[in-house]
Amino acid sequence: MKYIPTIGLEIHCELSTKSKIFCDCPVSFGGEPNTRCCPVCTGMPGTLPVLNKKAVEYTIKAGLALNCQINEFSKLDRKNYFYPDLPKAYQISQFDLPICKDGGLTINTPDGEKFIRIERIHLEEDAGKLLHDGFGKYSLADYNRCGVPLIEIVTKPDLSSSEEAKEFVEKVRLMLLYSGISDCRMEEGSLRADVNVSVRPYGTDELGTRTEMKNINSLKAIARSIDSEIQRQIELLEEGILITQETRRWDDNKGESKSLRSKEDAHDYRYFPEPDIVPITFTKEEIEAIRNSMPELPDKKFQRYTVDFGLNETDASLLLTSVNLSNFFESAADECGNPKSASNFIIVEVLRILNDRKLSPEDIPFSGNVLGRLIKMIENEEVTSANSKKVLSEMFDTGKTPEVIVSEKGYKVINDSSEVEETIREILSKNEKAVEEFIGGKEKTFAFLMGQCSRALAGRGNPKLIKEILQKELDKRKGGI
């Protein structure tokens, strides 16, 4: 029997505010356990939360980036549950009036574009975390993360495969990164996803019983967990076993999941309005002011790169995978005045060095403007393409400007035709056999002689000048002049 998978995501994103959502404790990652929390973070009696205005603004930005409607009236609620990583036994979240609702993003699939609906984006506080390894049969609690502002992006069950889920999460990540509201570092847990999966027999409309896998923090693990859960559910159904609605823990090292607990419904959490925080209200004008303050997002940049700059879609997409890389490219293009040349040089040469040295765009030790000056030197025939690679490598090593490196290393292109002519004649006299082969009709020998001349000029000869003079000298010999 064939089955249809149905997948929904709950994407959790920590916001890059300076302080936590209800107090002034710092939100930075790591640190000694339990050194970045206070009585407010842990909900000690007598403490009162004060809502971080920047966290609300960032939530609205996320909603605008993901094409959501923004509620002008919203409120916070208490979600009651008892886990060791939540010392006050309730989480301040949002229940029936989230800040953002009814949005979505278009993704590319093998069958064409597909719009994935977003049901809601709500603001809440993060919980702490438990440390399980290295303590024998015990687990320890670290409450540093308690109170870090978090948004939860809840999709409709519109995804049909692990590939679609990966594509959607990656696109959401880019939108949030470009919005400037989160670092979206999945390896540090600032972006993670709960994956809801169900399958149903082909030809039926009613959704199957879903299971949920919590806190998966890499695209690869998201895809693997979905594929594994689809297969597990199909095998159970084939054996006539009903699927249990439950929360499962995904172990990416073992490539398997195991049951944690039965899945709670909303009524299990006994939501009620948070009594210590007044409702959140916004006017249309205030929302529009936030919209107008937002930077250019990836979709618009993609259109500008392909239409205005003439880049192909593959190159444009590659340059947009990182905010730093995109900014670096635009600075270089602006400086050299040729976006296509800047794109080619960055994708071929700069990304090659980053890959070889296992660096990220954030590690480039010079600005895009400086690279643009090197590209301009190539186009002005002040340095050859071959030597420009050596200059670029030294820019990474030393941080020196291309002008200084070209001057110190003597890479400035030789445009003196008399010097080039003298060198070419010497090369031809040393390679009489190759000259005879060329005269005899072996055209490929020309490239060999070009290479010999360029080498003799230490890569500094103007390629156009070398080609022109070499052709002239060979024609002389061919004609017996």
Tab-separated table of C-alpha atoms in Angstrom:
chain	number	residue	atom	x	y	z
A	1	MET	CA	0.000	0.000	0.000
A	2	LYS	CA	1.201	3.533	-0.722
A	3	TYR	CA	1.186	6.169	2.002
A	4	ILE	CA	1.205	9.978	1.984
A	5	PRO	CA	3.426	11.694	4.564
A	6	THR	CA	2.226	14.923	6.172
A	7	ILE	CA	4.724	17.118	8.021
A	8	GLY	CA	4.354	20.221	10.139
A	9	LEU	CA	7.104	22.173	11.856
A	10	GLU	CA	7.413	24.225	15.003
A	11	ILE	CA	10.569	26.294	14.549
A	12	HIS	CA	12.008	27.857	17.691
A	13	CYS	CA	14.258	30.870	17.229
A	14	GLU	CA	16.084	32.693	20.021
A	15	LEU	CA	16.066	36.465	19.548
A	16	SER	CA	19.325	38.446	19.599
A	17	THR	CA	18.317	40.931	22.276
A	18	LYS	CA	20.968	42.070	24.730
A	19	SER	CA	18.964	41.009	27.759
A	20	LYS	CA	16.388	38.359	28.563
A	21	ILE	CA	12.687	38.752	27.948
A	22	PHE	CA	11.636	39.646	31.499
A	23	CYS	CA	14.837	40.842	33.235
A	24	ASP	CA	18.252	42.351	32.461
A	25	CYS	CA	20.281	39.107	32.591
A	26	PRO	CA	22.505	38.716	29.482
A	27	VAL	CA	21.467	36.270	26.768
A	28	SER	CA	24.915	35.314	25.444
A	29	PHE	CA	25.530	31.646	24.681
A	30	GLY	CA	27.532	29.383	27.022
A	31	GLY	CA	29.217	30.489	30.220
A	32	GLU	CA	29.456	28.750	33.573
A	33	PRO	CA	26.162	27.008	34.392
A	34	ASN	CA	23.699	29.050	36.455
A	35	THR	CA	25.748	32.277	36.325
A	36	ARG	CA	23.376	34.154	33.988
A	37	CYS	CA	20.105	33.784	35.786
A	38	CYS	CA	18.336	35.668	38.555
A	39	PRO	CA	15.197	35.274	40.714
A	40	VAL	CA	13.069	36.607	37.820
A	41	CYS	CA	14.481	34.000	35.394
A	42	THR	CA	13.642	31.224	37.810
A	43	GLY	CA	10.309	32.674	38.946
A	44	MET	CA	11.095	33.088	42.618
A	45	PRO	CA	8.165	34.298	44.787
A	46	GLY	CA	7.861	38.074	44.935
A	47	THR	CA	9.518	38.727	41.579
A	48	LEU	CA	7.740	40.476	38.721
A	49	PRO	CA	8.544	40.139	35.007
A	50	VAL	CA	9.064	43.290	32.874
A	51	LEU	CA	8.538	42.676	29.148
A	52	ASN	CA	11.513	43.433	26.877
A	53	LYS	CA	10.203	45.869	24.220
A	54	LYS	CA	12.926	44.894	21.745
A	55	ALA	CA	11.789	41.238	21.879
A	56	VAL	CA	8.270	42.316	20.852
A	57	GLU	CA	9.677	44.462	18.027
A	58	TYR	CA	11.802	41.526	16.789
A	59	THR	CA	8.744	39.254	16.824
A	60	ILE	CA	6.874	41.726	14.633
A	61	LYS	CA	9.874	41.858	12.278
A	62	ALA	CA	9.831	38.056	12.032
A	63	GLY	CA	6.142	38.169	11.218
A	64	LEU	CA	6.598	40.800	8.523
A	65	ALA	CA	9.535	38.862	6.997
A	66	LEU	CA	7.396	35.721	6.878
A	67	ASN	CA	4.370	37.514	5.380
A	68	CYS	CA	2.200	37.308	8.503
A	69	GLN	CA	-0.599	39.537	9.706
A	70	ILE	CA	0.334	41.430	12.857
A	71	ASN	CA	-2.267	41.539	15.632
A	72	GLU	CA	-2.675	45.018	17.046
A	73	PHE	CA	-3.863	43.449	20.324
A	74	SER	CA	-2.010	40.535	21.842
A	75	LYS	CA	-1.334	39.097	25.278
A	76	LEU	CA	0.889	36.692	27.156
A	77	ASP	CA	-0.327	33.558	28.911
A	78	ARG	CA	0.942	31.048	31.423
A	79	LYS	CA	1.522	27.552	30.042
A	80	ASN	CA	1.703	25.187	32.983
A	81	TYR	CA	3.899	22.106	32.920
A	82	PHE	CA	6.387	20.448	35.190
A	83	TYR	CA	9.843	19.727	33.800
A	84	PRO	CA	13.162	19.974	35.672
A	85	ASP	CA	14.466	22.580	33.194
A	86	LEU	CA	11.614	24.971	34.082
A	87	PRO	CA	11.998	25.829	37.800
A	88	LYS	CA	8.859	27.962	38.110
A	89	ALA	CA	6.721	25.154	36.618
A	90	TYR	CA	5.118	27.385	34.023
A	91	GLN	CA	6.309	29.097	30.852
A	92	ILE	CA	5.167	32.583	29.877
A	93	SER	CA	4.018	32.127	26.289
A	94	GLN	CA	1.070	33.062	24.086
A	95	PHE	CA	-2.070	30.973	23.648
A	96	ASP	CA	-5.022	32.337	21.692
A	97	LEU	CA	-3.721	35.785	20.673
A	98	PRO	CA	-0.235	35.447	19.209
A	99	ILE	CA	1.520	38.543	17.859
A	100	CYS	CA	1.652	37.160	14.284
A	101	LYS	CA	-0.686	34.878	12.332
A	102	ASP	CA	-1.546	33.637	8.825
A	103	GLY	CA	1.734	33.960	6.953
A	104	GLY	CA	3.836	31.724	4.765
A	105	LEU	CA	6.739	31.298	2.372
A	106	THR	CA	7.130	29.898	-1.113
A	107	ILE	CA	9.738	27.157	-1.525
A	108	ASN	CA	11.114	25.395	-4.580
A	109	THR	CA	10.319	21.685	-4.951
A	110	PRO	CA	11.023	19.176	-7.751
A	111	ASP	CA	7.385	19.719	-8.803
A	112	GLY	CA	7.669	23.515	-8.850
A	113	GLU	CA	6.995	26.275	-6.345
A	114	LYS	CA	4.946	25.466	-3.249
A	115	PHE	CA	3.505	27.854	-0.659
A	116	ILE	CA	3.901	26.655	2.929
A	117	ARG	CA	1.429	28.319	5.285
A	118	ILE	CA	2.471	29.633	8.679
A	119	GLU	CA	-0.333	29.406	11.223
A	120	ARG	CA	1.173	31.678	13.876
A	121	ILE	CA	4.304	33.146	15.391
A	122	HIS	CA	4.182	33.675	19.121
A	123	LEU	CA	6.619	35.089	21.643
A	124	GLU	CA	7.671	33.164	24.717
A	125	GLU	CA	10.537	32.561	27.112
A	126	ASP	CA	13.011	29.730	26.666
A	127	ALA	CA	13.465	27.071	29.333
A	128	GLY	CA	16.784	25.947	30.845
A	129	LYS	CA	18.516	22.762	29.808
A	130	LEU	CA	19.485	19.491	31.422
A	131	LEU	CA	23.002	18.050	31.240
A	132	HIS	CA	22.896	14.258	31.051
A	133	ASP	CA	26.411	13.143	30.155
A	134	GLY	CA	29.316	12.527	32.539
A	135	PHE	CA	27.374	12.491	35.803
A	136	GLY	CA	26.702	8.803	36.229
A	137	LYS	CA	23.000	8.170	36.803
A	138	TYR	CA	22.320	11.849	37.530
A	139	SER	CA	21.310	14.812	35.368
A	140	LEU	CA	22.201	18.412	36.212
A	141	ALA	CA	20.186	21.563	35.454
A	142	ASP	CA	21.598	24.740	33.880
A	143	TYR	CA	19.163	27.666	34.062
A	144	ASN	CA	21.278	30.182	32.077
A	145	ARG	CA	18.896	29.793	29.124
A	146	CYS	CA	15.764	30.417	31.229
A	147	GLY	CA	14.121	33.619	30.039
A	148	VAL	CA	15.960	33.971	26.731
A	149	PRO	CA	13.371	35.481	24.324
A	150	LEU	CA	12.114	32.946	21.850
A	151	ILE	CA	9.661	32.942	18.968
A	152	GLU	CA	7.872	29.824	17.832
A	153	ILE	CA	6.944	29.627	14.159
A	154	VAL	CA	4.158	27.088	13.663
A	155	THR	CA	3.387	25.867	10.155
A	156	LYS	CA	0.301	24.240	8.800
A	157	PRO	CA	0.810	20.551	7.862
A	158	ASP	CA	1.716	21.517	4.300
A	159	LEU	CA	5.055	19.749	3.925
A	160	SER	CA	5.242	16.374	2.219
A	161	SER	CA	8.875	15.286	2.415
A	162	SER	CA	12.142	15.749	4.286
A	163	GLU	CA	13.506	17.711	1.312
A	164	GLU	CA	10.646	20.210	1.527
A	165	ALA	CA	11.150	20.537	5.290
A	166	LYS	CA	14.879	21.261	4.832
A	167	GLU	CA	14.177	23.809	2.115
A	168	PHE	CA	11.575	25.547	4.286
A	169	VAL	CA	13.745	25.705	7.425
A	170	GLU	CA	16.698	27.005	5.409
A	171	LYS	CA	14.541	29.700	3.845
A	172	VAL	CA	13.088	30.728	7.222
A	173	ARG	CA	16.629	30.845	8.636
A	174	LEU	CA	17.758	33.189	5.865
A	175	MET	CA	14.742	35.483	6.331
A	176	LEU	CA	15.387	35.749	10.068
A	177	LEU	CA	19.126	36.299	9.560
A	178	TYR	CA	18.590	39.105	7.056
A	179	SER	CA	15.956	40.632	9.355
A	180	GLY	CA	18.713	40.976	11.955
A	181	ILE	CA	16.699	39.464	14.793
A	182	SER	CA	18.669	36.270	15.466
A	183	ASP	CA	22.047	34.678	14.750
A	184	CYS	CA	20.158	31.444	13.890
A	185	ARG	CA	23.098	29.271	14.963
A	186	MET	CA	21.609	25.808	14.840
A	187	GLU	CA	24.738	24.253	16.389
A	188	GLU	CA	24.175	26.421	19.496
A	189	GLY	CA	20.434	25.758	19.595
A	190	SER	CA	19.365	29.306	18.771
A	191	LEU	CA	17.372	27.822	15.884
A	192	ARG	CA	15.827	24.397	16.354
A	193	ALA	CA	12.718	22.605	15.223
A	194	ASP	CA	10.072	20.229	16.517
A	195	VAL	CA	9.002	17.899	13.737
A	196	ASN	CA	5.420	16.590	13.532
A	197	VAL	CA	4.947	13.627	11.213
A	198	SER	CA	1.973	11.482	10.226
A	199	VAL	CA	1.211	9.185	7.311
A	200	ARG	CA	-2.090	8.168	5.780
A	201	PRO	CA	-3.007	5.620	3.105
A	202	TYR	CA	-2.979	6.942	-0.439
A	203	GLY	CA	-6.490	7.970	-1.542
A	204	THR	CA	-7.689	9.012	1.940
A	205	ASP	CA	-8.134	12.579	3.184
A	206	GLU	CA	-8.131	12.163	6.955
A	207	LEU	CA	-4.724	12.835	8.473
A	208	GLY	CA	-3.047	10.017	10.370
A	209	THR	CA	-2.048	10.182	14.031
A	210	ARG	CA	0.994	12.418	14.393
A	211	THR	CA	4.088	12.077	16.475
A	212	GLU	CA	6.475	14.863	17.431
A	213	MET	CA	10.267	14.873	17.718
A	214	LYS	CA	11.632	17.721	19.828
A	215	ASN	CA	14.513	20.171	19.551
A	216	ILE	CA	16.317	19.007	16.420
A	217	ASN	CA	19.107	21.454	15.658
A	218	SER	CA	20.533	20.690	12.223
A	219	LEU	CA	19.067	20.498	8.736
A	220	LYS	CA	20.603	17.068	8.251
A	221	ALA	CA	19.050	15.756	11.473
A	222	ILE	CA	15.659	17.232	10.561
A	223	ALA	CA	15.692	15.358	7.256
A	224	ARG	CA	16.945	12.106	8.768
A	225	SER	CA	14.399	12.189	11.582
A	226	ILE	CA	11.521	12.747	9.147
A	227	ASP	CA	12.585	9.930	6.822
A	228	SER	CA	13.048	7.575	9.775
A	229	GLU	CA	9.670	8.432	11.325
A	230	ILE	CA	7.814	8.039	8.031
A	231	GLN	CA	9.339	4.598	7.597
A	232	ARG	CA	8.612	3.609	11.227
A	233	GLN	CA	4.964	4.619	10.989
A	234	ILE	CA	4.485	2.817	7.659
A	235	GLU	CA	5.978	-0.366	9.098
A	236	LEU	CA	3.620	-0.202	12.105
A	237	LEU	CA	0.576	0.385	9.904
A	238	GLU	CA	1.584	-2.486	7.626
A	239	GLU	CA	1.637	-4.709	10.715
A	240	GLY	CA	-1.816	-3.484	11.742
A	241	ILE	CA	-0.515	-1.510	14.754
A	242	LEU	CA	-2.125	1.871	15.490
A	243	ILE	CA	0.143	4.897	15.763
A	244	THR	CA	0.291	6.467	19.234
A	245	GLN	CA	0.208	10.263	19.552
A	246	GLU	CA	3.395	10.903	21.445
A	247	THR	CA	6.560	12.947	21.780
A	248	ARG	CA	9.724	11.141	20.710
A	249	ARG	CA	13.434	11.876	21.112
A	250	TRP	CA	15.553	11.729	17.971
A	251	ASP	CA	19.092	10.299	18.363
A	252	ASP	CA	20.960	11.429	15.254
A	253	ASN	CA	24.045	9.352	16.090
A	254	LYS	CA	22.017	6.145	16.143
A	255	GLY	CA	19.612	7.273	13.424
A	256	GLU	CA	16.583	6.302	15.509
A	257	SER	CA	13.951	7.773	17.820
A	258	LYS	CA	12.432	6.556	21.059
A	259	SER	CA	9.267	7.439	22.916
A	260	LEU	CA	9.504	10.126	25.615
A	261	ARG	CA	5.923	10.741	26.672
A	262	SER	CA	2.391	10.900	25.389
A	263	LYS	CA	1.705	14.070	23.427
A	264	GLU	CA	-0.102	16.756	25.381
A	265	ASP	CA	-3.008	18.753	23.984
A	266	ALA	CA	-3.532	22.446	24.678
A	267	HIS	CA	-5.981	21.766	27.530
A	268	ASP	CA	-3.290	19.751	29.321
A	269	TYR	CA	-1.288	22.938	29.793
A	270	ARG	CA	-4.133	24.800	31.574
A	271	TYR	CA	-3.345	28.105	29.895
A	272	PHE	CA	-4.528	31.315	31.551
A	273	PRO	CA	-3.658	34.992	30.923
A	274	GLU	CA	-0.361	36.034	32.513
A	275	PRO	CA	-1.539	38.233	35.415
A	276	ASP	CA	1.742	40.174	35.843
A	277	ILE	CA	2.042	41.575	32.295
A	278	VAL	CA	-0.424	43.918	30.600
A	279	PRO	CA	-1.637	43.099	27.062
A	280	ILE	CA	0.526	44.163	24.106
A	281	THR	CA	-1.039	46.803	21.865
A	282	PHE	CA	0.196	48.381	18.642
A	283	THR	CA	-1.235	50.890	16.211
A	284	LYS	CA	-1.108	50.423	12.446
A	285	GLU	CA	1.313	53.352	12.255
A	286	GLU	CA	3.695	51.718	14.712
A	287	ILE	CA	3.639	48.451	12.775
A	288	GLU	CA	4.300	50.302	9.512
A	289	ALA	CA	7.221	52.127	11.147
A	290	ILE	CA	8.761	48.754	12.034
A	291	ARG	CA	8.138	47.500	8.489
A	292	ASN	CA	9.883	50.556	7.045
A	293	SER	CA	12.889	50.008	9.316
A	294	MET	CA	13.534	46.508	8.001
A	295	PRO	CA	16.514	45.774	5.732
A	296	GLU	CA	16.215	44.310	2.245
A	297	LEU	CA	15.272	40.620	2.507
A	298	PRO	CA	16.693	37.700	0.467
A	299	ASP	CA	13.800	37.424	-2.010
A	300	LYS	CA	14.173	41.064	-3.081
A	301	LYS	CA	17.938	40.793	-3.164
A	302	PHE	CA	17.642	37.694	-5.370
A	303	GLN	CA	15.493	39.630	-7.808
A	304	ARG	CA	17.945	42.538	-7.818
A	305	TYR	CA	20.942	40.260	-8.335
A	306	THR	CA	19.365	38.367	-11.248
A	307	VAL	CA	17.538	41.247	-12.938
A	308	ASP	CA	19.657	44.330	-12.240
A	309	PHE	CA	23.069	42.637	-11.954
A	310	GLY	CA	22.458	39.918	-14.568
A	311	LEU	CA	23.688	37.072	-12.358
A	312	ASN	CA	22.395	33.579	-12.991
A	313	GLU	CA	20.068	32.114	-10.342
A	314	THR	CA	22.660	29.650	-9.039
A	315	ASP	CA	25.266	32.350	-8.396
A	316	ALA	CA	22.696	34.712	-6.865
A	317	SER	CA	21.450	31.999	-4.503
A	318	LEU	CA	25.009	31.121	-3.484
A	319	LEU	CA	25.879	34.729	-2.645
A	320	LEU	CA	22.720	35.011	-0.521
A	321	THR	CA	23.466	32.016	1.698
A	322	SER	CA	25.226	34.336	4.145
A	323	VAL	CA	24.456	37.917	5.162
A	324	ASN	CA	28.191	38.650	5.411
A	325	LEU	CA	28.903	37.152	1.992
A	326	SER	CA	26.075	39.126	0.416
A	327	ASN	CA	27.294	42.393	1.962
A	328	PHE	CA	30.873	41.568	0.957
A	329	PHE	CA	29.784	40.959	-2.639
A	330	GLU	CA	27.808	44.187	-2.850
A	331	SER	CA	30.722	46.245	-1.528
A	332	ALA	CA	33.090	44.635	-4.042
A	333	ALA	CA	30.637	45.128	-6.907
A	334	ASP	CA	30.100	48.750	-5.948
A	335	GLU	CA	33.843	49.403	-5.794
A	336	CYS	CA	34.804	47.761	-9.091
A	337	GLY	CA	31.607	48.798	-10.892
A	338	ASN	CA	31.088	45.338	-12.370
A	339	PRO	CA	28.765	43.008	-10.358
A	340	LYS	CA	29.308	40.105	-12.764
A	341	SER	CA	33.109	40.243	-12.377
A	342	ALA	CA	32.786	40.598	-8.610
A	343	SER	CA	30.413	37.626	-8.444
A	344	ASN	CA	32.682	35.419	-10.570
A	345	PHE	CA	35.823	36.314	-8.629
A	346	ILE	CA	34.170	35.761	-5.229
A	347	ILE	CA	32.503	32.479	-6.168
A	348	VAL	CA	35.583	31.006	-7.877
A	349	GLU	CA	38.518	32.414	-5.903
A	350	VAL	CA	37.297	33.726	-2.542
A	351	LEU	CA	35.030	30.759	-1.790
A	352	ARG	CA	37.822	28.384	-2.859
A	353	ILE	CA	40.152	29.878	-0.256
A	354	LEU	CA	37.425	29.865	2.404
A	355	ASN	CA	36.744	26.213	1.661
A	356	ASP	CA	40.445	25.223	1.619
A	357	ARG	CA	41.113	27.002	4.916
A	358	LYS	CA	37.807	25.940	6.503
A	359	LEU	CA	36.822	29.570	7.064
A	360	SER	CA	33.439	31.287	6.899
A	361	PRO	CA	32.641	34.635	5.203
A	362	GLU	CA	32.798	36.264	8.662
A	363	ASP	CA	36.527	35.375	8.749
A	364	ILE	CA	37.557	37.323	5.619
A	365	PRO	CA	40.243	39.738	6.922
A	366	PHE	CA	39.498	42.567	4.468
A	367	SER	CA	36.430	44.402	3.207
A	368	GLY	CA	34.531	43.937	-0.022
A	369	ASN	CA	35.736	47.390	-1.114
A	370	VAL	CA	39.370	46.221	-0.907
A	371	LEU	CA	38.562	43.161	-3.006
A	372	GLY	CA	36.785	45.430	-5.479
A	373	ARG	CA	40.039	47.353	-5.944
A	374	LEU	CA	41.860	44.117	-6.840
A	375	ILE	CA	39.143	43.224	-9.364
A	376	LYS	CA	39.434	46.698	-10.836
A	377	MET	CA	43.216	46.203	-11.192
A	378	ILE	CA	42.564	42.995	-13.159
A	379	GLU	CA	40.090	44.723	-15.456
A	380	ASN	CA	42.471	47.663	-15.955
A	381	GLU	CA	45.215	45.149	-16.882
A	382	GLU	CA	47.399	46.302	-13.987
A	383	VAL	CA	47.746	42.724	-12.709
A	384	THR	CA	47.224	39.456	-14.562
A	385	SER	CA	44.542	36.970	-13.628
A	386	ALA	CA	47.230	34.458	-12.638
A	387	ASN	CA	48.991	36.858	-10.301
A	388	SER	CA	45.706	38.148	-8.885
A	389	LYS	CA	45.247	34.733	-7.251
A	390	LYS	CA	48.636	35.117	-5.541
A	391	VAL	CA	47.665	38.626	-4.429
A	392	LEU	CA	44.362	37.366	-3.015
A	393	SER	CA	46.073	34.573	-1.098
A	394	GLU	CA	48.489	37.069	0.460
A	395	MET	CA	45.600	39.386	1.328
A	396	PHE	CA	44.177	36.525	3.395
A	397	ASP	CA	47.597	35.818	4.965
A	398	THR	CA	48.661	39.380	5.776
A	399	GLY	CA	45.636	41.626	5.428
A	400	LYS	CA	47.740	43.916	3.199
A	401	THR	CA	46.005	45.849	0.422
A	402	PRO	CA	46.323	44.622	-3.193
A	403	GLU	CA	48.211	47.812	-4.142
A	404	VAL	CA	50.905	47.143	-1.528
A	405	ILE	CA	51.252	43.458	-2.441
A	406	VAL	CA	51.485	44.184	-6.185
A	407	SER	CA	54.169	46.793	-5.513
A	408	GLU	CA	56.179	44.670	-3.070
A	409	LYS	CA	56.058	41.506	-5.195
A	410	GLY	CA	56.567	43.244	-8.540
A	411	TYR	CA	53.290	41.899	-9.952
A	412	LYS	CA	52.518	45.013	-12.004
A	413	VAL	CA	51.755	44.001	-15.575
A	414	ILE	CA	54.447	44.662	-18.218
A	415	ASN	CA	52.943	46.736	-20.995
A	416	ASP	CA	56.290	47.618	-22.598
A	417	SER	CA	56.061	45.977	-26.048
A	418	SER	CA	59.837	46.066	-26.615
A	419	GLU	CA	60.479	44.033	-23.448
A	420	VAL	CA	57.767	41.550	-24.405
A	421	GLU	CA	59.117	41.252	-27.966
A	422	GLU	CA	62.641	40.529	-26.711
A	423	THR	CA	61.367	37.815	-24.360
A	424	ILE	CA	59.216	36.182	-27.066
A	425	ARG	CA	62.125	36.036	-29.500
A	426	GLU	CA	64.253	34.341	-26.871
A	427	ILE	CA	61.505	31.790	-26.212
A	428	LEU	CA	61.050	31.064	-29.914
A	429	SER	CA	64.799	30.542	-30.397
A	430	LYS	CA	64.820	28.063	-27.480
A	431	ASN	CA	61.785	26.164	-28.795
A	432	GLU	CA	62.548	25.688	-32.511
A	433	LYS	CA	60.828	22.297	-32.625
A	434	ALA	CA	57.573	23.792	-31.316
A	435	VAL	CA	57.857	26.631	-33.813
A	436	GLU	CA	58.295	24.116	-36.663
A	437	GLU	CA	55.246	22.158	-35.436
A	438	PHE	CA	53.161	25.325	-35.447
A	439	ILE	CA	54.342	26.275	-38.922
A	440	GLY	CA	53.559	22.685	-39.969
A	441	GLY	CA	49.927	23.179	-38.941
A	442	LYS	CA	49.861	22.051	-35.304
A	443	GLU	CA	47.821	24.997	-33.979
A	444	LYS	CA	47.769	23.685	-30.399
A	445	THR	CA	51.457	24.517	-30.103
A	446	PHE	CA	50.497	28.191	-29.896
A	447	ALA	CA	49.097	27.678	-26.393
A	448	PHE	CA	52.331	25.971	-25.324
A	449	LEU	CA	54.406	28.909	-26.590
A	450	MET	CA	52.028	31.379	-24.883
A	451	GLY	CA	52.606	29.559	-21.628
A	452	GLN	CA	56.380	29.622	-22.063
A	453	CYS	CA	56.333	33.364	-22.752
A	454	SER	CA	54.085	34.085	-19.757
A	455	ARG	CA	56.344	32.030	-17.514
A	456	ALA	CA	59.436	33.826	-18.780
A	457	LEU	CA	57.759	37.135	-17.918
A	458	ALA	CA	56.967	35.806	-14.411
A	459	GLY	CA	53.243	36.075	-15.050
A	460	ARG	CA	53.522	39.841	-15.452
A	461	GLY	CA	53.140	40.032	-19.217
A	462	ASN	CA	49.942	41.505	-20.598
A	463	PRO	CA	48.233	38.413	-22.112
A	464	LYS	CA	46.740	40.423	-24.995
A	465	LEU	CA	50.126	41.922	-25.809
A	466	ILE	CA	51.889	38.548	-25.612
A	467	LYS	CA	49.315	36.950	-27.879
A	468	GLU	CA	49.512	39.746	-30.394
A	469	ILE	CA	53.318	39.828	-30.603
A	470	LEU	CA	53.680	36.024	-30.511
A	471	GLN	CA	51.241	35.677	-33.398
A	472	LYS	CA	53.143	38.338	-35.330
A	473	GLU	CA	56.518	36.630	-34.758
A	474	LEU	CA	55.170	33.207	-35.740
A	475	ASP	CA	53.545	34.652	-38.843
A	476	LYS	CA	56.910	36.084	-39.820
A	477	ARG	CA	58.534	32.657	-39.537
A	478	LYS	CA	55.594	30.986	-41.268
A	479	GLY	CA	55.920	33.364	-44.199
A	480	GLY	CA	59.670	32.963	-44.318
A	481	ILE	CA	60.189	36.654	-43.739
